[in-house]
Amino acid sequence: MSCSSPDGAAAAPASSGVVRLLNTAGGPVLCLAGAVDAALVEAFLRRYGREPARVRAIDAGSVTSLSPPAMDLVLDHLDLAERAGRPVPVRRSPTVDRLLTEERGPAGHRGR
């Protein structure tokens, strides 16, 4: 999994982060990279809708920071997968690992 574009380009220069759904041979992957702020999440929601997508994985391995709306986006996708009985793997940066552990606890269950 990789959040870069197929040609290897990074996120657009106007932004320091990226959030998108990538269609892969194995199914859609929610990709987040860099500093994912509220504006990026809002643009994602305008493009893909407010309902979480059925994804096969979440790639947040190169995230440097997550805004509260970005964290909610990740948690909403994880919750949907868990309710459907198909938890998805999450590739985590140290930042994401810390935030998910704080939010969900060591057992991985959402604490809200």
Coordinates of C-alpha atoms in Angstrom, one line a residue:
M1 CA 0.0 0.0 0.0
S2 CA 1.2 3.5 -0.7
C3 CA -0.6 6.8 -0.5
S4 CA 1.5 8.3 -3.3
S5 CA 0.0 8.7 -6.8
P6 CA 0.6 5.9 -9.3
D7 CA 3.4 7.9 -10.9
G8 CA 5.1 8.3 -7.4
A9 CA 4.3 12.0 -7.0
A10 CA 3.6 13.3 -3.6
A11 CA 0.6 15.3 -2.4
A12 CA -0.1 18.6 -4.2
P13 CA 2.3 21.4 -3.2
A14 CA -0.6 23.5 -1.8
S15 CA -1.2 20.9 0.9
S16 CA 1.1 19.3 3.5
G17 CA -1.1 16.2 3.7
V18 CA -3.3 13.9 1.7
V19 CA -6.4 11.8 2.3
R20 CA -8.0 9.7 -0.4
L21 CA -9.5 6.4 -1.4
L22 CA -7.3 4.3 -3.6
N23 CA -8.8 1.6 -5.7
T24 CA -6.5 -1.4 -5.6
A25 CA -6.7 -4.9 -7.1
G26 CA -7.7 -6.1 -3.6
G27 CA -10.3 -3.4 -3.0
P28 CA -10.4 0.2 -1.8
V29 CA -7.8 1.5 0.7
L30 CA -8.2 4.6 2.8
C31 CA -4.9 6.5 2.5
L32 CA -3.7 9.3 4.7
A33 CA -0.3 10.9 4.6
G34 CA 1.5 13.9 6.0
A35 CA -0.3 16.5 8.1
V36 CA -4.0 15.7 7.6
D37 CA -6.0 18.7 8.6
A38 CA -9.7 19.5 8.8
A39 CA -9.8 21.1 5.3
L40 CA -8.4 17.9 3.7
V41 CA -11.0 15.8 5.5
E42 CA -13.8 18.2 4.4
A43 CA -12.6 18.0 0.8
F44 CA -12.5 14.1 1.1
L45 CA -16.0 14.1 2.4
R46 CA -17.3 16.4 -0.4
R47 CA -15.8 14.0 -2.9
Y48 CA -16.7 10.6 -1.4
G49 CA -19.6 11.4 0.9
R50 CA -20.0 11.4 4.6
E51 CA -20.6 7.7 5.0
P52 CA -17.6 5.5 5.7
A53 CA -16.5 3.3 2.8
R54 CA -16.0 -0.4 2.9
V55 CA -12.2 -0.5 2.7
R56 CA -9.8 -3.5 2.8
A57 CA -7.2 -1.5 4.7
I58 CA -6.1 1.8 6.0
D59 CA -2.7 3.2 5.1
A60 CA -1.6 5.9 7.6
G61 CA 2.0 4.8 7.7
S62 CA 3.4 8.3 6.7
V63 CA 1.0 10.5 8.7
T64 CA 2.8 13.2 10.7
S65 CA -0.3 14.7 12.3
L66 CA -4.1 14.1 12.4
S67 CA -6.7 16.7 13.1
P68 CA -9.7 15.7 15.2
P69 CA -11.8 15.4 12.0
A70 CA -9.1 13.2 10.5
M71 CA -9.1 10.9 13.6
D72 CA -12.9 10.7 13.4
L73 CA -12.6 9.7 9.7
V74 CA -10.2 6.8 10.6
L75 CA -12.3 5.7 13.5
D76 CA -15.5 5.8 11.5
H77 CA -14.0 3.5 8.9
L78 CA -12.7 1.2 11.6
D79 CA -16.0 1.1 13.3
L80 CA -17.9 0.2 10.1
A81 CA -15.5 -2.6 9.4
E82 CA -15.8 -4.0 12.9
R83 CA -19.6 -3.8 12.9
A84 CA -19.5 -5.7 9.6
G85 CA -17.4 -8.4 11.2
R86 CA -14.3 -7.7 9.1
P87 CA -11.7 -5.7 10.9
V88 CA -9.2 -4.1 8.5
P89 CA -5.5 -3.8 9.0
V90 CA -4.1 -0.3 9.7
R91 CA -0.6 0.6 8.6
R92 CA 0.4 3.1 11.3
S93 CA 2.9 5.8 11.7
P94 CA 4.1 6.4 15.3
T95 CA 1.7 9.4 15.5
V96 CA -1.3 7.3 14.4
D97 CA -0.3 4.4 16.7
R98 CA -0.2 6.8 19.7
L99 CA -3.6 8.4 18.8
L100 CA -5.3 5.1 18.1
T101 CA -4.0 3.7 21.4
E102 CA -5.2 6.7 23.3
E103 CA -8.6 6.6 21.6
R104 CA -9.3 2.9 21.5
G105 CA -7.0 1.5 24.2
P106 CA -4.6 -1.4 24.0
A107 CA -7.4 -3.9 23.0
G108 CA -8.2 -1.7 20.0
H109 CA -11.9 -1.0 20.9
R110 CA -13.3 2.4 20.5
G111 CA -13.6 4.2 23.9
R112 CA -16.2 6.8 23.0

